[in-house]
Coordinates of C-alpha atoms and ligand atoms in Angstrom, one line a residue:
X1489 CA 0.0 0.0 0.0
X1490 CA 2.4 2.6 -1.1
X1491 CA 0.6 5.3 -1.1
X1492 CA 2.0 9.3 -1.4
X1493 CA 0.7 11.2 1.2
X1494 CA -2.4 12.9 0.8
X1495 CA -3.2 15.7 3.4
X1496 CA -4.9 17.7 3.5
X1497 CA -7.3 17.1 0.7
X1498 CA -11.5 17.5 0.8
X1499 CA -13.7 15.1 -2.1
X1500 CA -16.2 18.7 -2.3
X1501 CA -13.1 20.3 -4.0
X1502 CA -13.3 17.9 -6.6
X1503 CA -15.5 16.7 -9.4
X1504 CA -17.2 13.5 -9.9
X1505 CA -15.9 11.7 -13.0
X1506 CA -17.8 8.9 -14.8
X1507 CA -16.5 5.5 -14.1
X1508 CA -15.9 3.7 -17.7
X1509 CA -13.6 0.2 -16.8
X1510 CA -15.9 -3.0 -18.1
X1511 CA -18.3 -4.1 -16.1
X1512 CA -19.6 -1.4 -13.9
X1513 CA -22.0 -0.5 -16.5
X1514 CA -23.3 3.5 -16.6
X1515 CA -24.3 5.2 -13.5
X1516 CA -21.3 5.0 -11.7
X1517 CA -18.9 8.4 -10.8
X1518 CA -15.9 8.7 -8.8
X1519 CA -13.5 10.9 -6.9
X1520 CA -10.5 9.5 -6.5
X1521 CA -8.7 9.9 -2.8
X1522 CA -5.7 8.1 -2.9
X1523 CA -4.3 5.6 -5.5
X1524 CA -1.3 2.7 -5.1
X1525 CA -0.1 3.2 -9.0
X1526 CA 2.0 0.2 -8.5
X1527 CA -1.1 -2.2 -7.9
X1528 CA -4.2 0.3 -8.8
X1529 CA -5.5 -0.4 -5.0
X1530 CA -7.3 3.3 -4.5
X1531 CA -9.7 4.3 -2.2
X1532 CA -12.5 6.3 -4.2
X1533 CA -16.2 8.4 -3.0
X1534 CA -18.8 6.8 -5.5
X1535 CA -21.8 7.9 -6.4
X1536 CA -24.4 5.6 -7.8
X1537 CA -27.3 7.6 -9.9
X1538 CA -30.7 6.7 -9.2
X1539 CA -31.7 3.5 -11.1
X1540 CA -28.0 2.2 -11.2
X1541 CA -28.0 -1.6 -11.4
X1542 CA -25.0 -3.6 -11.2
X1543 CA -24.7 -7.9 -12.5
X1544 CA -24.0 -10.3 -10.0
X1545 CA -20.3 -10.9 -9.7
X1546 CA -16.8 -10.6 -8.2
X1547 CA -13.6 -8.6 -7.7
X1548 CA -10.3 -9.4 -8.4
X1549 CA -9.1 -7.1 -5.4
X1550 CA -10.4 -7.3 -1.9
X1551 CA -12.4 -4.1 -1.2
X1552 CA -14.2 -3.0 1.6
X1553 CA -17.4 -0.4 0.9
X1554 CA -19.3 1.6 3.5
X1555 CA -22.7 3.9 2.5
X1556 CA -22.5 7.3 3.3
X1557 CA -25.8 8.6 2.3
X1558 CA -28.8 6.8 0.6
X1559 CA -29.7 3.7 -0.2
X1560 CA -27.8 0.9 -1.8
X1561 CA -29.9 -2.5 -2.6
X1562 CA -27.6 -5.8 -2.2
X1563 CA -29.9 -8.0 -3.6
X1564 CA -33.3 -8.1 -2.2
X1565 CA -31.2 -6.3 0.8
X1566 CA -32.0 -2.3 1.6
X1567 CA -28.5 -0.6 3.4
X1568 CA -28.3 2.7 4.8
X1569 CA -25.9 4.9 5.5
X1570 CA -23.4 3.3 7.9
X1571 CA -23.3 0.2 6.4
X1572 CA -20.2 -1.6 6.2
X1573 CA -19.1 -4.3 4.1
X1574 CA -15.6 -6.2 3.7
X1575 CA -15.5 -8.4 0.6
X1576 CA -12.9 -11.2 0.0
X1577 CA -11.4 -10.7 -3.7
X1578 CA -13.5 -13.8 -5.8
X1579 CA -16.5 -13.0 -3.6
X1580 CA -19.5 -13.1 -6.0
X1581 CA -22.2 -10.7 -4.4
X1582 CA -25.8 -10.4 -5.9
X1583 CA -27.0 -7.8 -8.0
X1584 CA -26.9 -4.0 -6.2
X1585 CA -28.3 -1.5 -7.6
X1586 CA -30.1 2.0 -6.0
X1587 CA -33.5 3.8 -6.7
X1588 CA -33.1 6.9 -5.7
X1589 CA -29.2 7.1 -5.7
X1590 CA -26.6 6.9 -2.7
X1591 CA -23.4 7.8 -1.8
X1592 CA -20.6 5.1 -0.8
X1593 CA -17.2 4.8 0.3
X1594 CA -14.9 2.1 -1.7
X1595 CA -11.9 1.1 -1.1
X1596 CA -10.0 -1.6 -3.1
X1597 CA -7.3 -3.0 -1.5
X1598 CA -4.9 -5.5 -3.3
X1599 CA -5.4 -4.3 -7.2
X1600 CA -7.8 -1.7 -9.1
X1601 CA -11.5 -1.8 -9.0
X1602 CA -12.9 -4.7 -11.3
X1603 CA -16.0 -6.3 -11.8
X1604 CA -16.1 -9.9 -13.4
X1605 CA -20.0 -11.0 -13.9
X1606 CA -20.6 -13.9 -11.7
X1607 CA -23.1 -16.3 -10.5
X1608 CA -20.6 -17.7 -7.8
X1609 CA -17.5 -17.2 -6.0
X1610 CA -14.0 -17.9 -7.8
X1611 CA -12.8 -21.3 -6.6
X1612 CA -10.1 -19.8 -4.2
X1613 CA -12.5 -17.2 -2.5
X1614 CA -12.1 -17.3 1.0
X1615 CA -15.3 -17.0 1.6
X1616 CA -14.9 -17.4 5.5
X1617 CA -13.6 -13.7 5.7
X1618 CA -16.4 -12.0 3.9
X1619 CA -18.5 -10.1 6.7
X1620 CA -21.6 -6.9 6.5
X1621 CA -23.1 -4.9 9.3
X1622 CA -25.1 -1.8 10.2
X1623 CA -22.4 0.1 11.8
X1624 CA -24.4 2.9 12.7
X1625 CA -27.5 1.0 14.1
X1626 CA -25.9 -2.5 15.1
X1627 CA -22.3 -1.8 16.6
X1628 CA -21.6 0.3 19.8
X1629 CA -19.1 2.3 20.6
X1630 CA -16.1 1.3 22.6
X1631 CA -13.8 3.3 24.2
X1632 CA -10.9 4.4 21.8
X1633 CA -8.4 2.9 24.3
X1634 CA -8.2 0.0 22.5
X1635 CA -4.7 0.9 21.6
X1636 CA -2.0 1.3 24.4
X1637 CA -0.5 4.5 24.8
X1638 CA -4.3 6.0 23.9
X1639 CA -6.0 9.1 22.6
X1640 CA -7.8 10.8 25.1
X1641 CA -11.0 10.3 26.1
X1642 CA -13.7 11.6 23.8
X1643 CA -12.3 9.4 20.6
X1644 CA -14.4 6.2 20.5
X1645 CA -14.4 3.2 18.2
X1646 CA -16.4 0.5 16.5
X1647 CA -14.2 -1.6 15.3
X1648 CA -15.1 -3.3 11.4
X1649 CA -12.4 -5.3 10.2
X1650 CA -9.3 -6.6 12.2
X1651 CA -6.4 -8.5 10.3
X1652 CA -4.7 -11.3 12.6
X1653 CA -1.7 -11.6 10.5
X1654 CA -0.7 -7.9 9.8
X1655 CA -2.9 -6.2 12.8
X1656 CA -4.2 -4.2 10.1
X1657 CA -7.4 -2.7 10.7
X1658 CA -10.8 -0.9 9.6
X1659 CA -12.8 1.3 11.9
X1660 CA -15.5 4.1 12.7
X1661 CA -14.3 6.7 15.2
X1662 CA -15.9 9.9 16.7
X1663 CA -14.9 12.8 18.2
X1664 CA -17.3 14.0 20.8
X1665 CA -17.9 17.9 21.0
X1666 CA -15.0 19.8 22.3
X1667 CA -12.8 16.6 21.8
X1668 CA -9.1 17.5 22.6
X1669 CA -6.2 16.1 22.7
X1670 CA -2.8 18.3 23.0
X1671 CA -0.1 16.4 22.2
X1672 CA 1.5 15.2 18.9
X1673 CA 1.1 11.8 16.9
X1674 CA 2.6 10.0 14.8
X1675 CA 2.5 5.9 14.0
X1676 CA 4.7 2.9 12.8
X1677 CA 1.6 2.1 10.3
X1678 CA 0.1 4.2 7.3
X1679 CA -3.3 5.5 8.5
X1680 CA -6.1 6.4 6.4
X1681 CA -9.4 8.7 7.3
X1682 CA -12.4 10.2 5.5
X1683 CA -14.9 12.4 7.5
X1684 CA -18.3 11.3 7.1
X1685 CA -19.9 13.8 9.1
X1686 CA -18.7 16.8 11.1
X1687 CA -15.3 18.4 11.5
X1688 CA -12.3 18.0 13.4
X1689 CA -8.9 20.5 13.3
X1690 CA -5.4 19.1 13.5
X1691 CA -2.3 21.7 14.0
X1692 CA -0.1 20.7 11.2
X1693 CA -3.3 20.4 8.4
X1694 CA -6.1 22.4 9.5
X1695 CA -9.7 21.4 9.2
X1696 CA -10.6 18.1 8.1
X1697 CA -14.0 18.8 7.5
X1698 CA -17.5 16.5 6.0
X1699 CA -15.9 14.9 3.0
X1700 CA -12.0 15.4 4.4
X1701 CA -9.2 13.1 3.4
X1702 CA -5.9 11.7 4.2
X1703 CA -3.9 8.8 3.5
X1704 CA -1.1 9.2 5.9
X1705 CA 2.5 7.4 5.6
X1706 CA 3.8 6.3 8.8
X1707 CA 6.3 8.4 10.5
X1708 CA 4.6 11.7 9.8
X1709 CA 3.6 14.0 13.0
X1710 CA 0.0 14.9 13.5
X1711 CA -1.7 16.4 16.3
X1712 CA -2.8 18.2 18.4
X1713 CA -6.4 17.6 17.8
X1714 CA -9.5 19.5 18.8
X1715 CA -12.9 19.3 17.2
X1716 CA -16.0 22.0 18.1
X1717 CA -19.3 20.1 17.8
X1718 CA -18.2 16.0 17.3
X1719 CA -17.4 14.3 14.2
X1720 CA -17.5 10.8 12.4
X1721 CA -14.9 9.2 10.2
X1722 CA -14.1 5.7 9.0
X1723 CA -10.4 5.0 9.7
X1724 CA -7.8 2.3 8.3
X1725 CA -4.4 1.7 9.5
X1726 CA -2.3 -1.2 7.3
X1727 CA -0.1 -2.6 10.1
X1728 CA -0.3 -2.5 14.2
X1729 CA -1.3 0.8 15.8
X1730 CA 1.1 2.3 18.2
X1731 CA 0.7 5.8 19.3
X1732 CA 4.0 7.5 19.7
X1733 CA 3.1 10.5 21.2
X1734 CA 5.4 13.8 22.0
X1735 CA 5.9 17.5 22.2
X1736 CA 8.3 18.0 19.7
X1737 CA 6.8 19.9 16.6
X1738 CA 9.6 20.4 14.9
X1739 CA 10.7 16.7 14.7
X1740 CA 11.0 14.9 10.8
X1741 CA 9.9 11.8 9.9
X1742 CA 13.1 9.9 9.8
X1743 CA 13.9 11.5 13.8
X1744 CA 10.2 9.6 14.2
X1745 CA 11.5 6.5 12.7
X1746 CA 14.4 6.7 14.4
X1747 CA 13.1 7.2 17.7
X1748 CA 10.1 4.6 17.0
X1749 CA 13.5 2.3 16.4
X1750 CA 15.5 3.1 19.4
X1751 CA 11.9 2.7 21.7
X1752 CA 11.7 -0.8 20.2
X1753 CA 14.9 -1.6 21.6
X1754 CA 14.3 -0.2 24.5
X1755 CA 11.1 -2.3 24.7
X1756 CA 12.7 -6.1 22.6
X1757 CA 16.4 -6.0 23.1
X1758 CA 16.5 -9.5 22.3
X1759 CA 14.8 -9.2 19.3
X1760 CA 16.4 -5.9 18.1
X1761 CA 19.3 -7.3 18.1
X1762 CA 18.2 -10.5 16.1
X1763 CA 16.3 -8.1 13.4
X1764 CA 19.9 -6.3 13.2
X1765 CA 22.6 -8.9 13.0
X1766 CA 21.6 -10.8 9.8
X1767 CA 25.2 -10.0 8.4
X1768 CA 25.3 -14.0 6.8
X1769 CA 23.8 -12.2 3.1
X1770 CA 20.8 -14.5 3.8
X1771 CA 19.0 -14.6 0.5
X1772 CA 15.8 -14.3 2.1
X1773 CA 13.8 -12.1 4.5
X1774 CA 13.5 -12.9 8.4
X1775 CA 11.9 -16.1 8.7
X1776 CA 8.5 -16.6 10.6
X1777 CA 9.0 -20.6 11.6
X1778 CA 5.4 -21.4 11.7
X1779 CA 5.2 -20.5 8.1
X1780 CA 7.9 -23.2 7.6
X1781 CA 8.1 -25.4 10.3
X1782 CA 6.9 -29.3 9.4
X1783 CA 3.4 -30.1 9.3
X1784 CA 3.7 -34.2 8.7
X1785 CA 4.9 -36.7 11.3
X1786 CA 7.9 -39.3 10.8
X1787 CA 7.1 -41.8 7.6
X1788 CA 9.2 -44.5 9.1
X1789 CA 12.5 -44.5 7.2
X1790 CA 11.6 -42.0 4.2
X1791 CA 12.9 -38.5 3.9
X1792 CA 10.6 -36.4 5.6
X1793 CA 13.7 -34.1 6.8
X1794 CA 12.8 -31.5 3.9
X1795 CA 9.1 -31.9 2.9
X1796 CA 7.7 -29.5 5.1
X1797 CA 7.2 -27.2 1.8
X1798 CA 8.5 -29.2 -1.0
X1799 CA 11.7 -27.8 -1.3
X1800 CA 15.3 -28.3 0.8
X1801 CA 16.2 -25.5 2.4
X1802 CA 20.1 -25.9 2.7
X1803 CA 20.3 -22.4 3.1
X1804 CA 19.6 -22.4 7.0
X1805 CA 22.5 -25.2 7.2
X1806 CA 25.9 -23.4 5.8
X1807 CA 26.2 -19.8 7.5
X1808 CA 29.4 -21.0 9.8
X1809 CA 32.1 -19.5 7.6
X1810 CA 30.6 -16.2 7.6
X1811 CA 30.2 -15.7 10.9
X1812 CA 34.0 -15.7 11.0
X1813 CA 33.5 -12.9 9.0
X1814 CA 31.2 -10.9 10.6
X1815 CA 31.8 -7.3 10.9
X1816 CA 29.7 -8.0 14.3
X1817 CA 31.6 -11.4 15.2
X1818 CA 35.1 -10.8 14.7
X1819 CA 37.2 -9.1 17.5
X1820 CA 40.7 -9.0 16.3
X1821 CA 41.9 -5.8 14.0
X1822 CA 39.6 -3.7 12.0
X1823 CA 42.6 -4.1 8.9
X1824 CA 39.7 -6.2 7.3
X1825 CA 37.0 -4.3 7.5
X1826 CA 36.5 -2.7 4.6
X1827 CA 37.7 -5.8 1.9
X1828 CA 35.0 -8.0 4.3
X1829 CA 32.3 -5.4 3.7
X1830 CA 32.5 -5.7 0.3
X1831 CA 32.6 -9.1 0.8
X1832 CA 29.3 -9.3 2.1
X1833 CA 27.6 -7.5 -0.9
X1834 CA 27.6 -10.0 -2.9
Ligands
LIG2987 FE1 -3.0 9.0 14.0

């Protein structure tokens, strides 16, 4: 999700433009918010004219979609504003179409918007993970302490799609009237709002007001926060949430990374100092064993020493003569030192 940052940025600034790939028929317009041009993930405000009717079928990208005003039909299904849907890429949902015309929130996540007409799912949907609710009328708000160092009270959550493998996640939060936080933000994650309702005012961007924007890169300070009379806004972060917080407006984004770096090993010595020794030119990235660890039991006599995936793995078996070189191991001269840095370029 390599998005450029977008902040501060308002959809009522901009024009609707008609939407013209195959498949989503006429009807369709779109502001585009922010856009990965690597993959064509994008996160878009759509409007659907009244009388817009749209085939059964499926996405190649996972998106998620929440209605911001109106009425959007999902088959024989009527959702109103506030609800929230997360779709698995291969999910075939039914026809949708709107009568009077509504205003939605998309958000494709893995590739650009497609629609492929479809009766059923693609064979590897997983369907498990597909999931829709009222968030408005059916959810209630929690606490926004969810997440340890927390904002202050007066930002609440309802939580509507949590990853288990990356900690990314999808949520509503609201500021309260005369919400404030004073202290500054910024996040190991990329973070992603739009307003749905309502205003809030940060000190580095200004007003975010109905309509606002941002898609955030990590690292990147924000905050204080105050907001006059409450507001509402769906929120994504693509990796855990930690709230560094300071008073340091002047600091950049690397002197955040940096610092985010030096608190984690403050907090994981151990593994800080794993993550930063891999001086063996490993081939690969750090290795997560569960991913790769065995799965079968002993078949009595036959070779079940490098199954596990279907390939050997002799790489984890021959790192012992460069450990000797290590610019970290070795603790004789430095006359080496440069000739065995190059050495480990290669
Ligand atoms: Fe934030």
């Amino acid at each position: 999700m390599a998005r450029p940052h977008i902040e501060p940025f308002c959809d009522r600034d901009t024009h609707f433009k008609p939407m013209r790939l195959l498949g989503f028929g006429t009807g369709m317009h779109y502001k585009m918010l922010s856009m990965d041009v690597d993959t064509g993930a994008c996160s878009m405000t759509v409007q659907f004219d009244g009388g817009y009717k749209r085939s059964p079928g499926f996405s190649w990208s996972e998106y998620e979609l929440i209605v911001i005003e109106g009425e959007l039909k999902v088959g024989d299904r009527v959702c109103r504003k506030g609800h929230y849907f997360y779709v698995p890429a291969g999910y075939a949902m039914p026809e949708i179409s709107s009568d009077q015309g509504c205003l939605l929130l998309y958000m494709y996540n893995t590739g650009e918007p497609s629609h492929e007409e479809a009766s059923t799912h693609h064979a590897s949907t997983q369907t498990q993970l597909y999931h829709d609710v009222d968030s408005y009328m059916d959810l209630s708000w929690a606490m926004g302490n969810v997440a340890k160092p927390s904002v202050a009270t007066g930002c609440m959550i309802k939580l509507l799609n949590y990853n288990p493998n990356s900690f990314a996640m999808t949520f509503l939060y609201c500021m309260t009237p005369n919400f404030y936080q004073d202290n500054i933000s910024y996040h190991d994650c990329a973070e992603e709002s739009y307003h749905l309702w309502g205003t809030s005012w940060m000190m580095q961007f200004g007003d975010v007001p109905t309509g606002g924007y941002f898609w955030r890169p990590a690292y990147i300070n924000h905050g204080a926060f105050a907001s006059e009379y409450g507001c509402i806004a769906l929120g994504r972060v693509d990796s855990k949430l930690f709230n560094h917080f300071h008073y340091n407006p002047w600091s950049t984004p690397v002197e955040n990374a940096d610092r985010s770096e030096a608190r984690l090993l403050a907090r994981d010595p151990l593994l800080y100092h794993w993550a930063f020794s891999q001086d063996h030119n490993h081939p690969h990235s750090p290795k997560d064993f569960e991913l790769t660890m065995p799965r079968r039991a002993n078949e009595e006599g036959h070779d079940t020493e490098h199954k596990s995936d279907g390939h050997r793995h002799d790489h984890w078996h021959g790192h012992h003569h460069h450990d000797e070189e290590s610019p970290h191991a070795h603790d004789h001269s430095h006359d080496h030192t440069h000739d065995h840095t190059h050495d480990h370029q290669h």
